[in-house]
Amino acid sequence: MKKITIFPKDVLPLVKPKAIELIERVRENKPYSRIDEIPSGRATDEIKEGCLVLEGGGFRGLYTQGFLDALMLKGINFSCVIGTSAGALSGMNYVSGQIGRSARINLTYRHDSRYIGAKALIREHSLVNVGFLTDERGIIEPLDEDRFYRSPQRFIAVAANCNTGEATYFEKGKCSDVILAARASATMPYISQMVMIDGEPYLDGGSSCKIPYQWAIDQGYEKIVVIRTRDIRYRKPARILIQAERFYRNNPEFAKKLAHSNLDYNAQCDEIEKLAEEGRLYRYAPSKPVKVGRIENDLEKLGDLYWLGYSDCMEHIEEIRNI
């Protein structure tokens, strides 16, 4: 079969040759070896007061998914959930009460080109089709939209406005389409088209705010639980991303915010540690360094990260219950 390269010409220069080879080569679509061990069922209707803050990180979100599944299994359902990027997608499943759904879908469809790869490029003009997780017909476990909207839990997805560069906080029941907002929140810059919501363009919320703990503080929550997807010592390279201003020259405010996102993230990490030490929030992070990429290809590594999140949560479950 003849190989066809279909990367948009404005995206190709920013995609590493190794990534192109990885996406376009014929893959061995072996299932994750422990897929049948991932827990299932539905969360209880019991609600615990507090705000859960979920960091993004692409497929590093498997850590969050393991953590949230453990919370649901133990009947701990926080009254408010705010997430950026992959954190927003994981948070949706937490509010819909579907234990294991996020992990099962990601570990089942990681190598499906409708989700990541050629068909995603054709259909959505993006290497990663985030809408596949929420809109695709016939997937093994559709999102329970009825319970998601019916739940009394607040849900907020953070997306970056590409005109202003600022973070926008889309709340369930207070915006026109919060599921679309969650998709926008997880739509990666450089490799994806902007998502239009009410006439405004949006991209990955992490471009403006990678860990939205300040929103929870500003809302007056006294019980704030932050779930990280990197260990507490991790910091991004302290540099300005100069390619942002070149690539998004027509969106200068967004480009400026994206260019400084590494520096902003490091400042957030430092502030979270300070607030945790002061007892103003609770922070949980991977108990060992995470060696998983944003669009990680290795299902076993992804599965191991899920179980790390699950076990880390179970280790602290009584502490979380008593928050």
XYZ file of C-alpha atoms in Angstrom:
323
model
C 0.000 0.000 0.000
C 1.337 3.421 -0.936
C 2.071 5.641 2.042
C 0.391 9.038 1.884
C 1.658 11.985 3.895
C -1.184 14.292 4.841
C 0.289 16.707 7.373
C -0.857 20.305 6.712
C 2.050 22.269 5.269
C 2.007 24.803 8.102
C 2.234 22.023 10.707
C 4.877 19.824 9.116
C 7.917 21.974 10.038
C 7.025 21.726 13.725
C 6.532 17.958 13.794
C 9.663 15.965 14.535
C 10.584 13.346 11.909
C 10.455 10.653 14.567
C 6.862 11.613 15.409
C 5.875 11.528 11.738
C 7.367 8.077 11.362
C 5.638 6.930 14.537
C 2.216 8.100 13.413
C 2.419 7.052 9.779
C 4.045 3.648 10.144
C 1.944 0.513 10.392
C 1.452 -0.214 14.060
C 1.041 -3.446 15.954
C -2.295 -2.762 17.566
C -1.789 -4.938 20.634
C -4.198 -4.253 23.489
C -2.987 -3.165 26.898
C -2.184 -6.354 28.789
C -4.185 -5.463 31.934
C -7.184 -3.808 30.295
C -9.588 -6.276 31.966
C -8.312 -5.321 35.430
C -9.370 -1.674 35.185
C -12.288 -1.161 37.589
C -15.784 -0.446 36.334
C -19.134 0.600 37.731
C -20.734 3.881 38.715
C -19.891 6.409 41.379
C -22.284 6.965 44.246
C -24.485 10.063 44.449
C -22.834 11.178 47.688
C -21.148 14.577 47.343
C -18.194 15.858 49.362
C -17.684 19.606 49.676
C -14.502 20.880 48.039
C -12.859 21.686 44.738
C -10.783 19.206 42.765
C -8.167 20.867 40.516
C -6.794 18.746 37.663
C -3.563 19.472 35.799
C -3.270 18.630 32.085
C -0.427 16.873 30.284
C -1.835 14.845 27.391
C -1.505 11.108 28.013
C 0.090 11.813 31.368
C -3.556 12.283 32.310
C -3.681 8.489 32.780
C -2.255 9.233 36.227
C -5.229 11.469 36.983
C -7.646 8.878 35.626
C -6.279 6.242 37.996
C -6.497 8.685 40.894
C -10.097 9.637 40.096
C -11.199 6.031 39.676
C -9.871 5.279 43.156
C -11.784 8.260 44.557
C -15.023 7.123 42.923
C -14.604 3.550 44.126
C -14.268 4.902 47.663
C -17.335 7.136 47.314
C -15.424 10.430 47.312
C -17.096 12.794 44.846
C -16.041 16.415 45.263
C -18.684 19.067 44.704
C -16.573 20.999 42.187
C -14.134 19.884 39.505
C -11.998 22.202 37.381
C -9.541 20.893 34.819
C -7.186 22.067 32.123
C -6.588 20.088 28.920
C -6.441 16.357 29.724
C -7.563 17.306 33.218
C -10.808 18.654 31.797
C -11.476 15.432 29.885
C -10.736 13.308 32.954
C -12.930 15.581 35.048
C -15.881 15.039 32.717
C -15.777 11.302 33.394
C -15.519 11.948 37.124
C -18.683 14.048 37.022
C -20.469 11.478 34.839
C -19.516 8.890 37.464
C -18.155 6.344 34.984
C -15.432 4.425 36.787
C -12.640 3.326 34.455
C -14.107 4.865 31.295
C -11.271 7.309 30.615
C -8.586 4.654 30.978
C -10.422 2.000 28.996
C -11.015 4.338 26.066
C -7.461 5.682 25.977
C -5.900 2.246 26.359
C -8.223 0.761 23.749
C -8.105 3.477 21.089
C -4.605 4.929 21.478
C -3.579 3.446 18.098
C -6.868 4.116 16.311
C -6.098 6.659 13.569
C -9.535 8.231 14.043
C -8.247 9.343 17.448
C -4.558 9.951 16.746
C -3.093 9.850 13.252
C -4.138 9.923 9.625
C -7.924 9.813 9.933
C -7.837 12.432 12.672
C -5.901 14.718 10.300
C -8.377 14.171 7.488
C -11.481 14.647 9.613
C -10.386 17.260 12.139
C -7.173 18.751 10.663
C -5.387 17.734 13.845
C -2.981 14.967 14.791
C -5.167 14.327 17.853
C -8.965 14.264 17.508
C -10.137 15.065 21.033
C -13.750 14.923 19.894
C -13.335 11.190 19.368
C -13.551 10.768 23.151
C -16.908 12.525 23.432
C -18.676 12.494 20.059
C -17.722 9.293 18.258
C -20.590 6.873 17.694
C -20.046 3.214 18.455
C -17.127 3.540 20.885
C -17.055 0.976 23.647
C -18.342 3.292 26.372
C -20.070 6.567 25.424
C -20.048 9.467 27.860
C -23.141 9.377 30.091
C -24.263 12.892 29.222
C -27.518 12.520 31.146
C -25.725 11.921 34.436
C -23.011 14.450 33.584
C -25.552 17.266 33.191
C -27.818 16.027 35.973
C -25.051 15.809 38.554
C -25.044 18.638 41.144
C -21.246 18.772 40.865
C -19.839 21.924 39.292
C -17.613 21.275 36.298
C -15.303 23.864 34.729
C -13.101 23.418 31.656
C -10.265 25.905 31.139
C -9.464 26.949 27.565
C -7.190 29.661 26.180
C -8.818 32.442 24.154
C -6.660 32.855 21.059
C -7.628 36.509 20.622
C -6.843 37.685 24.156
C -4.416 34.991 25.337
C -6.335 34.776 28.606
C -7.802 31.703 30.252
C -11.575 31.289 29.942
C -13.429 29.260 32.559
C -16.368 27.440 30.946
C -18.803 26.114 33.534
C -21.428 23.444 33.042
C -24.872 25.038 32.965
C -23.433 28.527 32.498
C -21.978 28.306 28.989
C -23.399 27.323 25.617
C -21.525 24.012 25.236
C -19.273 22.794 28.034
C -18.391 19.542 26.241
C -17.126 21.542 23.276
C -15.235 23.712 25.764
C -13.583 20.604 27.232
C -12.538 19.612 23.718
C -11.076 23.070 23.163
C -9.296 22.839 26.507
C -7.461 19.710 25.320
C -6.800 20.796 21.723
C -3.029 21.086 21.421
C -1.447 24.159 19.837
C 0.736 23.890 16.723
C -0.803 20.605 15.569
C -4.510 21.501 15.728
C -6.993 23.990 14.379
C -8.570 26.428 16.814
C -11.969 25.491 18.220
C -14.677 28.108 17.738
C -17.030 28.722 20.659
C -19.596 31.499 20.376
C -17.546 33.161 17.651
C -14.262 33.123 19.589
C -11.238 30.865 18.850
C -9.827 28.648 21.610
C -6.984 26.192 22.146
C -5.388 24.168 24.933
C -6.107 25.723 28.313
C -2.552 24.931 29.340
C -1.378 27.681 27.006
C -2.749 30.188 29.526
C -3.191 28.303 32.794
C -1.817 24.808 33.283
C -3.001 24.280 36.872
C -6.122 26.356 37.704
C -5.815 26.330 41.498
C -6.132 30.127 41.719
C -9.670 29.932 40.332
C -10.632 27.659 43.231
C -9.080 30.072 45.724
C -10.853 33.043 44.143
C -14.160 31.154 44.320
C -13.738 30.899 48.075
C -13.246 27.150 48.384
C -11.640 26.204 51.673
C -11.035 22.587 50.697
C -8.928 22.469 47.532
C -7.304 19.296 46.236
C -4.796 19.621 43.384
C -3.870 16.531 41.383
C -0.611 16.910 39.479
C 0.631 14.808 36.541
C 4.322 15.428 37.262
C 6.274 14.707 40.436
C 6.673 17.624 42.815
C 10.294 18.286 41.831
C 9.629 18.586 38.107
C 9.992 21.959 36.413
C 9.908 22.761 32.699
C 12.962 24.189 30.918
C 13.051 27.852 31.948
C 12.941 29.392 28.495
C 10.682 31.479 26.302
C 9.166 29.457 23.462
C 10.166 31.679 20.541
C 8.385 29.491 17.964
C 5.033 30.546 19.448
C 5.359 34.133 18.234
C 6.300 32.949 14.748
C 3.542 30.364 14.454
C 0.774 32.518 15.957
C 1.818 35.880 14.564
C -1.843 36.643 13.767
C -2.741 36.095 17.416
C -0.048 38.110 19.208
C -1.590 38.064 22.703
C -2.048 34.307 22.590
C 1.470 33.885 21.171
C 2.943 35.909 24.028
C 1.104 33.856 26.640
C 2.094 30.577 24.997
C 5.715 31.690 24.673
C 5.925 32.292 28.427
C 3.900 29.215 29.437
C 6.934 27.277 30.701
C 7.938 30.098 33.015
C 4.351 30.550 34.204
C 4.056 26.816 34.884
C 7.197 26.760 37.015
C 5.892 29.703 39.025
C 2.605 27.861 39.561
C 4.449 24.756 40.761
C 6.423 26.815 43.277
C 3.276 28.555 44.500
C 1.380 25.266 44.899
C 4.158 23.863 47.086
C 4.110 27.009 49.213
C 0.322 26.869 49.626
C 0.474 23.166 50.475
C 3.068 23.832 53.169
C 0.826 26.552 54.579
C -2.141 24.188 54.638
C -4.167 26.283 52.196
C -4.585 23.404 49.759
C -3.814 19.716 49.425
C -1.517 18.551 46.655
C -1.085 15.034 45.323
C 1.479 14.140 42.682
C 3.079 11.048 41.142
C 5.210 9.301 43.748
C 7.968 8.806 41.197
C 9.120 10.694 38.071
C 6.807 10.290 35.075
C 8.497 9.062 31.900
C 5.457 9.341 29.639
C 5.125 11.759 26.722
C 2.111 13.916 25.872
C 1.147 11.563 23.037
C 2.848 8.464 24.413
C 2.774 5.406 22.145
C 3.581 2.641 24.635
C 0.370 1.192 26.082
C 2.196 -0.635 28.866
C 3.794 2.601 30.068
C 0.399 4.293 29.945
C -1.195 1.446 31.867
C 1.552 1.563 34.489
C 0.933 5.289 34.923
C -2.788 4.645 35.453
C -2.016 2.160 38.224
C 0.479 4.570 39.775
C -2.302 7.151 40.077
C -4.654 4.525 41.464
C -2.181 3.282 44.091
C -1.057 6.795 45.070
C -4.673 7.720 45.732
C -5.367 4.576 47.729
C -2.296 5.281 49.857
C -3.744 8.653 50.852
C -7.449 7.766 50.747
C -8.188 8.243 54.444
C -6.417 11.583 54.467
C -8.487 12.675 51.462
C -11.676 11.398 53.046
C -11.015 13.552 56.111
C -10.221 16.762 54.214
